[in-house]
mmCIF file of C-alpha atoms in Angstrom:
data_model
loop_
_atom_site.group_PDB
_atom_site.id
_atom_site.type_symbol
_atom_site.label_atom_id
_atom_site.label_comp_id
_atom_site.label_asym_id
_atom_site.label_seq_id
_atom_site.Cartn_x
_atom_site.Cartn_y
_atom_site.Cartn_z
ATOM 1 C CA MET A 16 0.011 0.032 -0.023
ATOM 2 C CA PHE A 17 2.861 2.389 0.829
ATOM 3 C CA PHE A 18 4.588 2.196 -2.543
ATOM 4 C CA THR A 19 1.279 2.374 -4.457
ATOM 5 C CA LEU A 20 0.362 5.538 -2.645
ATOM 6 C CA ILE A 21 3.784 7.170 -2.930
ATOM 7 C CA GLU A 22 3.905 6.530 -6.663
ATOM 8 C CA TRP A 23 0.482 8.129 -7.056
ATOM 9 C CA PHE A 24 1.624 11.120 -5.032
ATOM 10 C CA ALA A 25 4.743 11.506 -7.182
ATOM 11 C CA ARG A 26 2.528 11.843 -10.293
ATOM 12 C CA HIS A 27 -0.477 13.718 -8.933
ATOM 13 C CA GLY A 28 0.636 15.727 -5.921
ATOM 14 C CA ARG A 29 0.249 19.479 -6.268
ATOM 15 C CA PRO A 30 3.474 21.505 -6.554
ATOM 16 C CA LEU A 31 2.933 23.624 -3.504
ATOM 17 C CA PRO A 32 5.825 25.856 -2.328
ATOM 18 C CA TRP A 33 5.808 24.550 1.240
ATOM 19 C CA ARG A 34 6.637 21.115 -0.167
ATOM 20 C CA GLU A 35 9.687 22.315 -1.885
ATOM 21 C CA PRO A 36 13.127 21.241 -0.560
ATOM 22 C CA GLY A 37 14.661 23.949 1.636
ATOM 23 C CA CYS A 38 11.322 25.289 2.797
ATOM 24 C CA SER A 39 12.026 26.269 6.432
ATOM 25 C CA PRO A 40 10.227 24.730 9.421
ATOM 26 C CA TRP A 41 8.846 28.165 10.271
ATOM 27 C CA ALA A 42 7.384 28.638 6.733
ATOM 28 C CA ILE A 43 5.741 25.125 7.052
ATOM 29 C CA LEU A 44 4.255 26.122 10.408
ATOM 30 C CA VAL A 45 2.798 29.283 8.936
ATOM 31 C CA CYS A 46 1.206 27.154 6.204
ATOM 32 C CA GLU A 47 -0.190 24.686 8.794
ATOM 33 C CA VAL A 48 -1.767 27.450 10.804
ATOM 34 C CA MET A 49 -3.250 29.201 7.816
ATOM 35 C CA SER A 50 -4.616 25.963 6.433
ATOM 36 C CA GLN A 51 -6.711 25.187 9.440
ATOM 37 C CA GLN A 52 -10.352 25.083 8.148
ATOM 38 C CA THR A 53 -9.186 27.047 5.120
ATOM 39 C CA PRO A 54 -8.777 25.761 1.510
ATOM 40 C CA VAL A 55 -5.291 25.741 -0.058
ATOM 41 C CA SER A 56 -6.487 28.029 -2.814
ATOM 42 C CA ARG A 57 -7.119 30.800 -0.329
ATOM 43 C CA VAL A 58 -3.970 30.018 1.713
ATOM 44 C CA LEU A 59 -1.453 30.117 -1.157
ATOM 45 C CA PRO A 60 -1.464 33.845 -2.033
ATOM 46 C CA ARG A 61 -1.617 34.847 1.594
ATOM 47 C CA TRP A 62 1.217 32.517 2.529
ATOM 48 C CA ASN A 63 3.413 33.843 -0.257
ATOM 49 C CA MET A 64 2.820 37.408 0.907
ATOM 50 C CA TRP A 65 3.543 36.578 4.547
ATOM 51 C CA MET A 66 6.792 34.692 3.780
ATOM 52 C CA GLU A 67 8.001 37.602 1.675
ATOM 53 C CA ARG A 68 7.152 40.067 4.403
ATOM 54 C CA TRP A 69 7.992 37.981 7.503
ATOM 55 C CA PRO A 70 10.318 35.140 6.466
ATOM 56 C CA GLU A 71 11.626 34.424 9.973
ATOM 57 C CA PRO A 72 9.956 34.290 13.393
ATOM 58 C CA SER A 73 11.870 37.390 14.515
ATOM 59 C CA ASP A 74 10.293 39.338 11.640
ATOM 60 C CA LEU A 75 6.784 38.451 12.636
ATOM 61 C CA ALA A 76 7.547 38.955 16.390
ATOM 62 C CA ALA A 77 8.559 42.542 15.601
ATOM 63 C CA ALA A 78 5.295 43.281 13.760
ATOM 64 C CA ALA A 79 2.458 45.085 15.452
ATOM 65 C CA PRO A 80 -0.722 43.026 16.170
ATOM 66 C CA ALA A 81 -2.747 45.489 14.009
ATOM 67 C CA GLU A 82 -0.323 45.016 11.134
ATOM 68 C CA VAL A 83 -0.575 41.297 11.397
ATOM 69 C CA LEU A 84 -4.433 41.276 11.490
ATOM 70 C CA VAL A 85 -4.554 43.511 8.384
ATOM 71 C CA ALA A 86 -2.197 41.145 6.535
ATOM 72 C CA TRP A 87 -4.339 38.169 7.642
ATOM 73 C CA ASP A 88 -7.104 39.782 5.634
ATOM 74 C CA LYS A 89 -10.066 37.467 5.045
ATOM 75 C CA LEU A 90 -8.535 34.059 5.839
ATOM 76 C CA GLY A 91 -10.967 33.734 8.715
ATOM 77 C CA TYR A 92 -10.571 32.863 12.339
ATOM 78 C CA PRO A 93 -8.230 35.865 12.848
ATOM 79 C CA ARG A 94 -7.234 34.781 16.367
ATOM 80 C CA ARG A 95 -4.974 32.439 14.513
ATOM 81 C CA ALA A 96 -2.920 35.386 13.302
ATOM 82 C CA LEU A 97 -2.386 36.687 16.791
ATOM 83 C CA ARG A 98 -1.475 33.294 18.116
ATOM 84 C CA LEU A 99 1.007 32.887 15.310
ATOM 85 C CA ARG A 100 2.599 36.152 16.242
ATOM 86 C CA GLU A 101 2.744 35.088 19.896
ATOM 87 C CA CYS A 102 4.356 31.883 18.769
ATOM 88 C CA ALA A 103 6.945 33.853 16.797
ATOM 89 C CA VAL A 104 7.818 35.882 19.905
ATOM 90 C CA VAL A 105 8.347 32.712 21.979
ATOM 91 C CA VAL A 106 10.414 30.989 19.209
ATOM 92 C CA THR A 107 12.525 34.112 18.837
ATOM 93 C CA GLU A 108 13.149 34.697 22.521
ATOM 94 C CA GLN A 109 13.368 31.125 23.861
ATOM 95 C CA TYR A 110 14.633 29.107 20.878
ATOM 96 C CA GLY A 111 16.907 31.606 19.038
ATOM 97 C CA GLY A 112 14.493 31.847 16.161
ATOM 98 C CA VAL A 113 14.574 28.100 15.422
ATOM 99 C CA LEU A 114 11.349 26.133 15.673
ATOM 100 C CA PRO A 115 11.766 23.336 18.139
ATOM 101 C CA ARG A 116 11.562 19.747 16.844
ATOM 102 C CA GLN A 117 10.483 17.935 20.026
ATOM 103 C CA ARG A 118 6.740 17.291 20.316
ATOM 104 C CA GLU A 119 6.451 18.516 23.919
ATOM 105 C CA ASP A 120 8.229 21.744 23.061
ATOM 106 C CA LEU A 121 5.996 22.370 20.019
ATOM 107 C CA LEU A 122 2.879 21.697 22.098
ATOM 108 C CA ALA A 123 4.013 24.332 24.648
ATOM 109 C CA LEU A 124 4.026 27.049 21.919
ATOM 110 C CA PRO A 125 1.040 29.384 21.577
ATOM 111 C CA GLY A 126 -1.572 28.142 19.184
ATOM 112 C CA ILE A 127 0.082 24.692 18.510
ATOM 113 C CA GLY A 128 -2.074 21.675 19.123
ATOM 114 C CA PRO A 129 -1.420 17.921 18.581
ATOM 115 C CA TYR A 130 -2.149 17.957 14.884
ATOM 116 C CA THR A 131 0.078 20.993 14.151
ATOM 117 C CA ALA A 132 2.900 19.543 16.257
ATOM 118 C CA ASP A 133 2.766 16.180 14.482
ATOM 119 C CA ALA A 134 2.642 17.879 11.103
ATOM 120 C CA ILE A 135 5.777 19.935 11.877
ATOM 121 C CA ILE A 136 7.616 16.785 13.013
ATOM 122 C CA ALA A 137 6.663 15.012 9.783
ATOM 123 C CA PHE A 138 6.806 17.751 7.089
ATOM 124 C CA ALA A 139 9.407 20.147 8.527
ATOM 125 C CA TYR A 140 11.853 17.694 10.217
ATOM 126 C CA ARG A 141 11.036 14.565 8.242
ATOM 127 C CA GLU A 142 10.702 12.456 11.341
ATOM 128 C CA ARG A 143 8.161 9.782 12.203
ATOM 129 C CA SER A 144 4.827 11.035 13.525
ATOM 130 C CA THR A 145 1.191 10.242 13.048
ATOM 131 C CA VAL A 146 -0.457 13.141 11.294
ATOM 132 C CA LEU A 147 -4.304 13.108 11.525
ATOM 133 C CA ASP A 148 -6.070 15.990 9.717
ATOM 134 C CA THR A 149 -9.595 15.690 8.354
ATOM 135 C CA ASN A 150 -8.415 14.354 4.987
ATOM 136 C CA ILE A 151 -6.247 11.614 6.398
ATOM 137 C CA ARG A 152 -8.792 10.533 8.909
ATOM 138 C CA ARG A 153 -11.390 10.207 6.107
ATOM 139 C CA VAL A 154 -9.130 8.143 3.867
ATOM 140 C CA LEU A 155 -8.192 5.798 6.693
ATOM 141 C CA CYS A 156 -11.798 5.396 7.862
ATOM 142 C CA ARG A 157 -12.895 4.472 4.388
ATOM 143 C CA ILE A 158 -10.138 1.916 4.031
ATOM 144 C CA ASN A 159 -11.597 0.380 7.168
ATOM 145 C CA GLY A 160 -15.173 0.509 5.877
ATOM 146 C CA THR A 161 -16.677 3.727 7.298
ATOM 147 C CA ALA A 162 -17.894 6.650 5.172
ATOM 148 C CA LEU A 163 -16.581 9.396 7.490
ATOM 149 C CA PRO A 164 -14.496 9.578 10.647
ATOM 150 C CA PRO A 165 -16.227 10.329 13.997
ATOM 151 C CA ALA A 166 -16.717 13.917 15.089
ATOM 152 C CA THR A 167 -13.987 13.587 17.702
ATOM 153 C CA LEU A 168 -10.705 11.732 17.435
ATOM 154 C CA ARG A 169 -10.693 8.503 19.342
ATOM 155 C CA LYS A 170 -7.887 6.405 20.847
ATOM 156 C CA GLU A 171 -8.597 3.379 18.654
ATOM 157 C CA GLU A 172 -8.496 5.647 15.520
ATOM 158 C CA ILE A 173 -5.092 7.028 16.556
ATOM 159 C CA ALA A 174 -3.765 3.518 17.252
ATOM 160 C CA ARG A 175 -4.984 2.253 13.902
ATOM 161 C CA ALA A 176 -3.404 5.152 12.039
ATOM 162 C CA GLU A 177 -0.126 4.929 13.950
ATOM 163 C CA ALA A 178 0.260 1.271 13.075
ATOM 164 C CA LEU A 179 0.315 2.174 9.335
ATOM 165 C CA VAL A 180 2.982 4.846 9.574
ATOM 166 C CA PRO A 181 6.365 3.655 8.323
ATOM 167 C CA GLN A 182 9.173 3.489 10.841
ATOM 168 C CA ASP A 183 11.595 5.452 8.701
ATOM 169 C CA GLY A 184 11.213 9.199 9.173
ATOM 170 C CA GLU A 185 11.382 10.181 5.495
ATOM 171 C CA GLU A 186 9.001 7.462 4.435
ATOM 172 C CA ALA A 187 6.657 8.485 7.297
ATOM 173 C CA ALA A 188 6.701 12.082 6.037
ATOM 174 C CA GLN A 189 5.876 10.951 2.504
ATOM 175 C CA TRP A 190 3.102 8.614 3.726
ATOM 176 C CA ASN A 191 1.449 11.423 5.688
ATOM 177 C CA ALA A 192 1.731 13.931 2.883
ATOM 178 C CA ALA A 193 0.400 11.438 0.244
ATOM 179 C CA LEU A 194 -2.605 10.384 2.420
ATOM 180 C CA MET A 195 -3.443 14.064 3.010
ATOM 181 C CA GLU A 196 -3.269 14.773 -0.728
ATOM 182 C CA LEU A 197 -5.395 11.742 -1.571
ATOM 183 C CA GLY A 198 -8.098 12.961 0.811
ATOM 184 C CA ALA A 199 -7.947 16.483 -0.631
ATOM 185 C CA LEU A 200 -8.059 15.528 -4.272
ATOM 186 C CA VAL A 201 -9.700 12.058 -4.646
ATOM 187 C CA CYS A 202 -11.188 10.687 -1.472
ATOM 188 C CA THR A 203 -13.274 13.806 -0.854
ATOM 189 C CA SER A 204 -16.137 14.040 1.655
ATOM 190 C CA ARG A 205 -18.729 14.346 -1.172
ATOM 191 C CA ASN A 206 -18.570 12.614 -4.450
ATOM 192 C CA PRO A 207 -15.167 10.839 -4.090
ATOM 193 C CA ALA A 208 -13.447 9.897 -7.349
ATOM 194 C CA CYS A 209 -13.039 6.214 -6.452
ATOM 195 C CA SER A 210 -12.083 5.244 -10.016
ATOM 196 C CA GLN A 211 -8.930 7.401 -9.651
ATOM 197 C CA CYS A 212 -7.936 6.114 -6.196
ATOM 198 C CA PRO A 213 -4.614 4.174 -5.990
ATOM 199 C CA LEU A 214 -6.002 2.411 -2.811
ATOM 200 C CA VAL A 215 -9.210 1.217 -4.420
ATOM 201 C CA ALA A 216 -8.200 -2.454 -3.885
ATOM 202 C CA GLN A 217 -7.805 -1.803 -0.140
ATOM 203 C CA CYS A 218 -10.976 0.237 0.377
ATOM 204 C CA GLN A 219 -13.460 -1.728 2.449
ATOM 205 C CA TRP A 220 -15.969 1.086 2.247
ATOM 206 C CA LEU A 221 -16.077 0.833 -1.561
ATOM 207 C CA ALA A 222 -16.197 -2.910 -1.471
ATOM 208 C CA ALA A 223 -19.277 -2.659 0.784
ATOM 209 C CA GLY A 224 -21.058 -0.443 -1.713
ATOM 210 C CA GLN A 225 -20.253 2.959 -0.118
ATOM 211 C CA PRO A 226 -22.707 2.706 2.698
ATOM 212 C CA MET A 227 -23.629 5.877 4.572
ATOM 213 C CA ASN A 228 -22.621 4.279 7.880
ATOM 214 C CA ALA A 229 -21.228 7.379 9.540
ATOM 215 C CA ALA A 230 -22.911 9.574 12.059
ATOM 216 C CA PRO A 231 -24.887 12.363 10.180
ATOM 217 C CA ARG A 232 -23.134 15.670 9.968
ATOM 218 C CA LYS A 233 -25.014 18.979 10.264
ATOM 219 C CA PRO A 234 -23.700 21.437 7.607
ATOM 220 C CA GLN A 235 -22.030 24.451 9.053
ATOM 221 C CA GLY A 236 -23.734 27.614 7.907
ATOM 222 C CA PHE A 237 -22.189 31.046 7.855
ATOM 223 C CA THR A 238 -24.837 33.635 7.010
ATOM 224 C CA GLY A 239 -26.419 35.047 10.168
ATOM 225 C CA THR A 240 -23.869 33.438 12.483
ATOM 226 C CA HIS A 241 -21.844 35.021 15.285
ATOM 227 C CA ARG A 242 -18.686 34.284 13.228
ATOM 228 C CA GLU A 243 -20.124 36.254 10.257
ATOM 229 C CA ALA A 244 -20.881 39.239 12.563
ATOM 230 C CA ARG A 245 -17.334 39.214 13.881
ATOM 231 C CA GLY A 246 -15.945 39.092 10.400
ATOM 232 C CA LYS A 247 -17.979 42.119 9.312
ATOM 233 C CA ILE A 248 -16.686 44.118 12.226
ATOM 234 C CA MET A 249 -13.084 43.038 11.619
ATOM 235 C CA ALA A 250 -13.438 44.029 7.946
ATOM 236 C CA VAL A 251 -14.358 47.577 8.982
ATOM 237 C CA LEU A 252 -11.534 47.755 11.543
ATOM 238 C CA ARG A 253 -8.945 46.533 9.002
ATOM 239 C CA SER A 254 -9.957 49.228 6.546
ATOM 240 C CA ALA A 255 -10.173 52.076 9.016
ATOM 241 C CA HIS A 256 -7.214 54.481 8.984
ATOM 242 C CA SER A 257 -8.032 55.919 12.374
ATOM 243 C CA PRO A 258 -10.061 54.947 15.452
ATOM 244 C CA ILE A 259 -13.695 54.701 14.719
ATOM 245 C CA SER A 260 -16.736 55.456 16.941
ATOM 246 C CA ARG A 261 -19.069 52.753 17.953
ATOM 247 C CA ALA A 262 -21.868 54.316 15.989
ATOM 248 C CA ASP A 263 -19.844 54.422 12.766
ATOM 249 C CA LEU A 264 -18.558 50.911 13.411
ATOM 250 C CA LEU A 265 -22.151 49.643 13.793
ATOM 251 C CA LYS A 266 -23.329 51.535 10.598
ATOM 252 C CA LYS A 267 -20.391 50.311 8.417
ATOM 253 C CA SER A 268 -20.726 46.758 9.579
ATOM 254 C CA GLY A 269 -24.342 46.584 8.422
ATOM 255 C CA LEU A 270 -25.329 44.561 11.450
ATOM 256 C CA THR A 271 -28.277 44.879 13.720
ATOM 257 C CA GLU A 272 -27.561 46.252 17.220
ATOM 258 C CA SER A 273 -28.154 42.867 18.887
ATOM 259 C CA ARG A 274 -25.720 41.018 16.633
ATOM 260 C CA PHE A 275 -23.226 43.871 16.628
ATOM 261 C CA GLY A 276 -22.972 44.229 20.390
ATOM 262 C CA GLU A 277 -22.371 40.546 21.112
ATOM 263 C CA ALA A 278 -19.820 40.223 18.321
ATOM 264 C CA LEU A 279 -17.893 43.394 19.322
ATOM 265 C CA ASP A 280 -17.747 42.254 22.958
ATOM 266 C CA SER A 281 -16.294 38.992 21.920
ATOM 267 C CA LEU A 282 -13.686 40.585 19.695
ATOM 268 C CA LEU A 283 -12.629 42.859 22.566
ATOM 269 C CA SER A 284 -12.425 39.854 24.863
ATOM 270 C CA ASP A 285 -10.224 37.918 22.355
ATOM 271 C CA GLY A 286 -7.879 40.853 21.865
ATOM 272 C CA LEU A 287 -8.867 41.243 18.222
ATOM 273 C CA ALA A 288 -10.230 44.784 18.709
ATOM 274 C CA ALA A 289 -9.319 47.509 21.231
ATOM 275 C CA ARG A 290 -11.267 50.396 22.782
ATOM 276 C CA ASP A 291 -9.389 53.577 23.804
ATOM 277 C CA SER A 292 -10.078 56.143 26.490
ATOM 278 C CA ALA A 293 -12.131 58.211 24.039
ATOM 279 C CA GLY A 294 -14.512 55.348 23.482
ATOM 280 C CA THR A 295 -13.405 54.667 19.887
ATOM 281 C CA TYR A 296 -12.362 51.360 18.409
ATOM 282 C CA GLN A 297 -9.421 50.056 16.424
ATOM 283 C CA LEU A 298 -7.262 46.963 15.883
ATOM 284 C CA PRO A 299 -4.954 46.186 18.876
ATOM 285 C CA ALA A 300 -1.859 48.315 18.796
ATOM 286 C CA ALA A 301 0.236 46.173 21.145
ATOM 287 C CA GLN A 302 0.060 42.989 23.171
#
């Protein structure tokens, strides 16, 4: 199964810049953070801009939070941008600007969870780790006969995935990357292209007739949500050239008072917006 998948990846894997030899561990981390719940097509131009502007952790650490949030633009979940900057500060001050390679050290960094730590170990340092993003989990569940993975990661799922990871670090990195790409391009959540899958002979889900044997998933909407309201306020703050009054912020956001007030309070609480002594609002100037 390993060689079949790797051969497929060599022919069909996308030529993404963070996969190129010599791409720094920091650049790979930036990609991983940006890619959380965000398609590669949206990440790519923003990642290129960031790496040109802030190629090293020390560069991002020296940037103002407001500058970072403006550069994050419409990637969504802007708290990721501030956590990435916080991470850059720690890496610069405690690790001499070099991203650590030990899992426990990575997990101690701001904004780094188990998936991201394992991805850095595999893709940046080419060492053995079990990477489990949504795409990989879906591929492995289908190989084992289930349409979709459970909503939360379970111990047995981790153990099953870990048993398939090659012992050699370089091969493990290739395996993880190839599985991820297969899930992104072929073994998709909806309408998988099974006729193009290199693992079709191993897929128990296909052999069983593609049963819908996974727990039903409720589609995540956006219009009318708290997240949408936060995004509208952030868009106004990013484009404002000076502090803005609450009344103007409300008007330009296009929100109702009830949605606006709750969203603004949450942005202030998260450190994504700031209120000055004059009662006007802006992006955070310092942290």
